[in-house]
CSV table of N, CA and C in Angstrom, one decimal:
chain,number,residue,atom,x,y,z
A,101,MET,N,-67.4,-14.5,13.9
A,101,MET,CA,-67.1,-15.2,12.7
A,101,MET,C,-66.6,-16.6,12.9
A,102,ASN,N,-66.9,-17.5,12.1
A,102,ASN,CA,-66.3,-18.8,12.2
A,102,ASN,C,-65.0,-18.9,11.4
A,103,VAL,N,-64.3,-20.0,11.4
A,103,VAL,CA,-63.0,-20.2,10.8
A,103,VAL,C,-63.2,-20.0,9.3
A,104,ARG,N,-64.2,-20.6,8.7
A,104,ARG,CA,-64.4,-20.4,7.2
A,104,ARG,C,-64.6,-19.0,6.8
A,105,GLU,N,-65.4,-18.2,7.6
A,105,GLU,CA,-65.6,-16.8,7.3
A,105,GLU,C,-64.4,-16.0,7.5
A,106,GLU,N,-63.6,-16.3,8.6
A,106,GLU,CA,-62.4,-15.5,8.8
A,106,GLU,C,-61.4,-15.8,7.7
A,107,MET,N,-61.2,-17.0,7.3
A,107,MET,CA,-60.3,-17.3,6.2
A,107,MET,C,-60.7,-16.6,4.9
A,108,ALA,N,-62.0,-16.6,4.6
A,108,ALA,CA,-62.4,-16.0,3.4
A,108,ALA,C,-62.2,-14.5,3.4
A,109,ALA,N,-62.4,-13.9,4.6
A,109,ALA,CA,-62.2,-12.5,4.7
A,109,ALA,C,-60.7,-12.0,4.7
A,110,ARG,N,-59.8,-12.9,5.1
A,110,ARG,CA,-58.4,-12.5,5.3
A,110,ARG,C,-57.4,-12.9,4.2
A,111,VAL,N,-57.8,-14.0,3.5
A,111,VAL,CA,-56.8,-14.5,2.5
A,111,VAL,C,-57.5,-15.0,1.3
A,112,ALA,N,-57.0,-14.7,0.1
A,112,ALA,CA,-57.6,-15.1,-1.2
A,112,ALA,C,-57.4,-16.7,-1.3
A,113,ASP,N,-58.4,-17.2,-2.0
A,113,ASP,CA,-58.4,-18.7,-2.2
A,113,ASP,C,-57.2,-19.1,-3.0
A,114,ASP,N,-56.7,-18.2,-3.9
A,114,ASP,CA,-55.6,-18.6,-4.7
A,114,ASP,C,-54.2,-18.1,-4.2
A,115,ALA,N,-54.2,-17.7,-2.9
A,115,ALA,CA,-53.0,-17.3,-2.2
A,115,ALA,C,-52.1,-18.6,-2.1
A,116,PRO,N,-50.8,-18.4,-2.0
A,116,PRO,CA,-49.9,-19.6,-1.9
A,116,PRO,C,-50.3,-20.3,-0.6
A,117,LEU,N,-50.0,-21.7,-0.6
A,117,LEU,CA,-50.4,-22.5,0.5
A,117,LEU,C,-49.8,-22.1,1.8
A,118,LEU,N,-48.5,-21.7,1.8
A,118,LEU,CA,-47.9,-21.3,3.0
A,118,LEU,C,-48.6,-20.0,3.6
A,119,GLU,N,-49.0,-19.1,2.8
A,119,GLU,CA,-49.7,-17.9,3.2
A,119,GLU,C,-51.1,-18.3,3.9
A,120,ARG,N,-51.8,-19.2,3.3
A,120,ARG,CA,-53.0,-19.7,3.8
A,120,ARG,C,-52.9,-20.4,5.2
A,121,VAL,N,-51.8,-21.2,5.3
A,121,VAL,CA,-51.5,-21.9,6.5
A,121,VAL,C,-51.1,-20.9,7.6
A,122,GLN,N,-50.3,-19.9,7.3
A,122,GLN,CA,-50.0,-18.9,8.2
A,122,GLN,C,-51.2,-18.1,8.8
A,123,GLU,N,-52.1,-17.8,7.9
A,123,GLU,CA,-53.3,-17.1,8.3
A,123,GLU,C,-54.2,-18.0,9.2
A,124,LEU,N,-54.3,-19.3,8.8
A,124,LEU,CA,-55.0,-20.2,9.7
A,124,LEU,C,-54.4,-20.3,11.1
A,125,ALA,N,-53.1,-20.2,11.1
A,125,ALA,CA,-52.4,-20.3,12.4
A,125,ALA,C,-52.8,-19.0,13.3
A,126,VAL,N,-52.9,-17.9,12.6
A,126,VAL,CA,-53.3,-16.6,13.3
A,126,VAL,C,-54.7,-16.8,13.9
A,127,ILE,N,-55.6,-17.3,13.0
A,127,ILE,CA,-57.0,-17.5,13.4
A,127,ILE,C,-57.0,-18.5,14.6
A,128,GLN,N,-56.4,-19.6,14.5
A,128,GLN,CA,-56.4,-20.6,15.6
A,128,GLN,C,-55.8,-20.1,16.8
A,129,SER,N,-54.8,-19.3,16.7
A,129,SER,CA,-54.2,-18.6,17.9
A,129,SER,C,-55.2,-17.7,18.6
A,130,ALA,N,-55.9,-17.0,17.8
A,130,ALA,CA,-57.0,-16.1,18.4
A,130,ALA,C,-58.1,-16.9,19.1
A,131,HIS,N,-58.2,-18.2,18.8
A,131,HIS,CA,-59.2,-19.1,19.4
A,131,HIS,C,-58.6,-19.9,20.5
A,132,GLY,N,-57.3,-19.6,20.9
A,132,GLY,CA,-56.7,-20.2,22.1
A,132,GLY,C,-55.8,-21.4,21.8
A,133,TYR,N,-55.4,-21.6,20.6
A,133,TYR,CA,-54.6,-22.8,20.2
A,133,TYR,C,-53.1,-22.6,20.2
A,134,LEU,N,-52.6,-21.4,20.4
A,134,LEU,CA,-51.2,-21.1,20.3
A,134,LEU,C,-50.6,-21.7,19.1
A,135,ALA,N,-51.1,-21.4,17.9
A,135,ALA,CA,-50.7,-22.1,16.7
A,135,ALA,C,-49.6,-21.3,15.9
A,136,GLY,N,-48.9,-22.0,15.1
A,136,GLY,CA,-47.9,-21.4,14.2
A,136,GLY,C,-47.7,-22.3,13.0
A,137,ALA,N,-47.3,-21.7,11.9
A,137,ALA,CA,-46.9,-22.4,10.7
A,137,ALA,C,-45.4,-22.6,10.7
A,138,VAL,N,-45.0,-23.7,10.3
A,138,VAL,CA,-43.5,-24.1,10.3
A,138,VAL,C,-43.2,-24.7,9.0
A,139,VAL,N,-42.1,-24.3,8.4
A,139,VAL,CA,-41.6,-24.9,7.1
A,139,VAL,C,-40.3,-25.6,7.5
A,140,ASN,N,-40.4,-26.9,7.3
A,140,ASN,CA,-39.2,-27.7,7.5
A,140,ASN,C,-38.1,-27.5,6.4
A,141,VAL,N,-36.9,-27.9,6.6
A,141,VAL,CA,-35.8,-27.7,5.6
A,141,VAL,C,-36.1,-28.4,4.3
A,142,ASP,N,-36.9,-29.5,4.4
A,142,ASP,CA,-37.3,-30.2,3.1
A,142,ASP,C,-38.5,-29.5,2.4
A,143,GLY,N,-39.0,-28.4,3.0
A,143,GLY,CA,-40.1,-27.7,2.4
A,143,GLY,C,-41.5,-28.1,2.9
A,144,THR,N,-41.5,-29.1,3.8
A,144,THR,CA,-42.8,-29.6,4.3
A,144,THR,C,-43.4,-28.5,5.2
A,145,ILE,N,-44.7,-28.2,5.0
A,145,ILE,CA,-45.4,-27.2,5.8
A,145,ILE,C,-46.2,-27.9,6.9
A,146,ARG,N,-46.0,-27.4,8.1
A,146,ARG,CA,-46.7,-27.9,9.2
A,146,ARG,C,-47.5,-26.8,10.0
A,147,LEU,N,-48.7,-27.2,10.4
A,147,LEU,CA,-49.4,-26.3,11.3
A,147,LEU,C,-49.3,-27.0,12.7
A,148,GLN,N,-48.7,-26.2,13.6
A,148,GLN,CA,-48.5,-26.7,15.0
A,148,GLN,C,-49.4,-25.9,15.9
A,149,GLU,N,-50.1,-26.7,16.8
A,149,GLU,CA,-51.0,-26.1,17.8
A,149,GLU,C,-50.4,-26.5,19.2
A,150,HIS,N,-50.0,-25.6,20.0
A,150,HIS,CA,-49.3,-25.9,21.2
A,150,HIS,C,-50.3,-25.9,22.4
A,151,ASN,N,-51.5,-25.7,22.1
A,151,ASN,CA,-52.6,-25.8,23.2
A,151,ASN,C,-53.8,-26.3,22.5
A,152,CYS,N,-54.6,-27.1,23.2
A,152,CYS,CA,-55.8,-27.6,22.6
A,152,CYS,C,-57.0,-27.0,23.4
A,153,ALA,N,-57.7,-26.1,22.8
A,153,ALA,CA,-58.8,-25.4,23.5
A,153,ALA,C,-60.0,-26.4,23.7
A,154,ILE,N,-60.0,-27.5,23.0
A,154,ILE,CA,-61.0,-28.5,23.2
A,154,ILE,C,-60.5,-29.8,23.7
A,155,TYR,N,-59.4,-29.8,24.5
A,155,TYR,CA,-58.7,-31.0,24.9
A,155,TYR,C,-59.6,-32.0,25.6
A,156,HIS,N,-60.5,-31.6,26.5
A,156,HIS,CA,-61.3,-32.5,27.2
A,156,HIS,C,-62.3,-33.2,26.3
A,157,VAL,N,-62.8,-32.5,25.3
A,157,VAL,CA,-63.7,-33.1,24.3
A,157,VAL,C,-62.9,-34.1,23.4
A,158,ALA,N,-61.7,-33.6,22.9
A,158,ALA,CA,-60.9,-34.3,22.0
A,158,ALA,C,-60.4,-35.6,22.6
A,159,ALA,N,-60.0,-35.5,23.9
A,159,ALA,CA,-59.4,-36.7,24.6
A,159,ALA,C,-60.5,-37.8,24.6
A,160,GLY,N,-61.7,-37.5,24.7
A,160,GLY,CA,-62.8,-38.5,24.8
A,160,GLY,C,-63.4,-38.9,23.5
A,161,SER,N,-63.1,-38.1,22.5
A,161,SER,CA,-63.8,-38.4,21.2
A,161,SER,C,-62.9,-38.0,20.0
A,162,PRO,N,-62.3,-38.9,19.3
A,162,PRO,CA,-61.4,-38.6,18.2
A,162,PRO,C,-62.2,-37.9,17.1
A,163,VAL,N,-63.5,-38.0,17.1
A,163,VAL,CA,-64.3,-37.3,16.1
A,163,VAL,C,-64.1,-35.8,16.1
A,164,ALA,N,-63.8,-35.2,17.2
A,164,ALA,CA,-63.6,-33.8,17.3
A,164,ALA,C,-62.3,-33.4,16.5
A,165,CYS,N,-61.2,-34.2,16.7
A,165,CYS,CA,-60.0,-34.0,15.9
A,165,CYS,C,-60.2,-34.2,14.4
A,166,GLN,N,-60.9,-35.2,14.1
A,166,GLN,CA,-61.2,-35.5,12.7
A,166,GLN,C,-62.0,-34.3,12.0
A,167,ALA,N,-63.0,-33.8,12.8
A,167,ALA,CA,-63.7,-32.7,12.2
A,167,ALA,C,-62.8,-31.4,12.0
A,168,GLU,N,-61.9,-31.2,13.0
A,168,GLU,CA,-61.0,-30.1,12.8
A,168,GLU,C,-60.1,-30.3,11.6
A,169,LEU,N,-59.6,-31.5,11.3
A,169,LEU,CA,-58.8,-31.8,10.2
A,169,LEU,C,-59.5,-31.6,8.9
A,170,GLU,N,-60.8,-32.0,8.9
A,170,GLU,CA,-61.6,-31.8,7.7
A,170,GLU,C,-61.9,-30.3,7.4
A,171,LEU,N,-62.1,-29.5,8.5
A,171,LEU,CA,-62.3,-28.1,8.3
A,171,LEU,C,-61.0,-27.5,7.8
A,172,PHE,N,-59.8,-27.8,8.3
A,172,PHE,CA,-58.6,-27.3,7.8
A,172,PHE,C,-58.4,-27.6,6.4
A,173,SER,N,-58.6,-28.9,6.0
A,173,SER,CA,-58.5,-29.3,4.6
A,173,SER,C,-59.4,-28.4,3.7
A,174,GLU,N,-60.6,-28.2,4.1
A,174,GLU,CA,-61.6,-27.4,3.4
A,174,GLU,C,-61.1,-26.0,3.2
A,175,VAL,N,-60.7,-25.3,4.3
A,175,VAL,CA,-60.4,-23.9,4.2
A,175,VAL,C,-59.0,-23.7,3.5
A,176,LEU,N,-58.1,-24.6,3.6
A,176,LEU,CA,-56.8,-24.5,3.0
A,176,LEU,C,-56.8,-25.0,1.5
A,177,GLY,N,-57.8,-25.8,1.2
A,177,GLY,CA,-57.8,-26.4,-0.2
A,177,GLY,C,-56.6,-27.3,-0.3
A,178,ALA,N,-56.3,-28.1,0.8
A,178,ALA,CA,-55.1,-28.9,0.8
A,178,ALA,C,-55.3,-30.2,1.6
A,179,ASP,N,-54.4,-31.1,1.5
A,179,ASP,CA,-54.5,-32.3,2.3
A,179,ASP,C,-53.8,-32.0,3.6
A,180,VAL,N,-54.5,-32.5,4.7
A,180,VAL,CA,-54.0,-32.2,6.1
A,180,VAL,C,-54.0,-33.6,6.8
A,181,VAL,N,-52.8,-33.9,7.3
A,181,VAL,CA,-52.6,-35.2,8.0
A,181,VAL,C,-52.0,-34.8,9.4
A,182,ARG,N,-52.7,-35.2,10.4
A,182,ARG,CA,-52.2,-35.0,11.8
A,182,ARG,C,-51.2,-36.1,12.1
A,183,GLU,N,-50.0,-35.6,12.4
A,183,GLU,CA,-48.9,-36.6,12.7
A,183,GLU,C,-48.6,-36.7,14.2
A,184,GLN,N,-48.9,-35.7,14.9
A,184,GLN,CA,-48.7,-35.7,16.4
A,184,GLN,C,-50.0,-35.1,17.0
A,185,PRO,N,-50.7,-35.8,17.9
A,185,PRO,CA,-51.8,-35.2,18.6
A,185,PRO,C,-51.4,-35.0,20.1
A,186,ILE,N,-51.9,-33.9,20.6
A,186,ILE,CA,-51.7,-33.6,22.1
A,186,ILE,C,-52.4,-34.7,22.9
A,187,THR,N,-53.5,-35.2,22.4
A,187,THR,CA,-54.3,-36.1,23.2
A,187,THR,C,-53.5,-37.5,23.3
A,188,SER,N,-52.5,-37.7,22.6
A,188,SER,CA,-51.6,-38.9,22.8
A,188,SER,C,-50.4,-38.6,23.6
A,189,GLY,N,-50.4,-37.4,24.2
A,189,GLY,CA,-49.2,-37.1,25.0
A,189,GLY,C,-48.1,-36.3,24.3
A,190,ASP,N,-48.3,-36.0,23.1
A,190,ASP,CA,-47.3,-35.2,22.4
A,190,ASP,C,-47.3,-33.7,22.9
A,191,ARG,N,-46.3,-33.0,22.6
A,191,ARG,CA,-46.2,-31.6,23.1
A,191,ARG,C,-47.0,-30.6,22.4
A,192,CYS,N,-47.4,-31.0,21.1
A,192,CYS,CA,-48.3,-30.2,20.3
A,192,CYS,C,-49.0,-31.0,19.3
A,193,CYS,N,-50.0,-30.5,18.8
A,193,CYS,CA,-50.7,-31.1,17.6
A,193,CYS,C,-49.9,-30.6,16.4
A,194,SER,N,-49.4,-31.5,15.6
A,194,SER,CA,-48.6,-31.1,14.4
A,194,SER,C,-49.3,-31.8,13.2
A,195,SER,N,-49.7,-31.0,12.3
A,195,SER,CA,-50.3,-31.5,11.1
A,195,SER,C,-49.5,-31.1,9.8
A,196,ARG,N,-49.3,-32.1,9.0
A,196,ARG,CA,-48.5,-31.9,7.7
A,196,ARG,C,-49.5,-31.4,6.7
A,197,ILE,N,-49.2,-30.3,6.0
A,197,ILE,CA,-50.1,-29.7,5.0
A,197,ILE,C,-49.4,-29.8,3.7
A,198,THR,N,-50.1,-30.4,2.7
A,198,THR,CA,-49.6,-30.6,1.3
A,198,THR,C,-50.7,-30.2,0.3
A,199,ALA,N,-50.1,-29.7,-0.8
A,199,ALA,CA,-51.1,-29.3,-1.9
A,199,ALA,C,-51.9,-30.5,-2.3
A,200,ARG,N,-53.1,-30.3,-2.5
A,200,ARG,CA,-54.1,-31.3,-2.9
A,200,ARG,C,-53.7,-31.9,-4.3
A,201,THR,N,-53.6,-33.2,-4.3
A,201,THR,CA,-53.2,-33.9,-5.6
A,201,THR,C,-54.5,-33.9,-6.5
A,202,VAL,N,-54.3,-33.4,-7.7
A,202,VAL,CA,-55.4,-33.5,-8.6
A,202,VAL,C,-55.2,-34.7,-9.5
A,203,LEU,N,-56.2,-35.6,-9.5
A,203,LEU,CA,-56.1,-36.9,-10.3
A,203,LEU,C,-56.8,-36.7,-11.6
């Protein structure tokens, strides 16, 4: 199963955002990313990946990271912004997850 299928099978589309991010972290961990969902004291939700299973590809092509962020945004139904990438020497990839703004 791919990430889209796994998310659809494991968590409802209308589940709370934190629950969806937590499930995505479980899926990503199963794929080798050592991921976790973190909620900061200000309520900000972050998805942190402490390993990059595609590091050698991502280091040479930022398109790989962008595709991952687009996938996360799609399956979470939320805005996803990468604030720290492992490919820049950070200790983990940390992405801020926020509810999608409806205009």
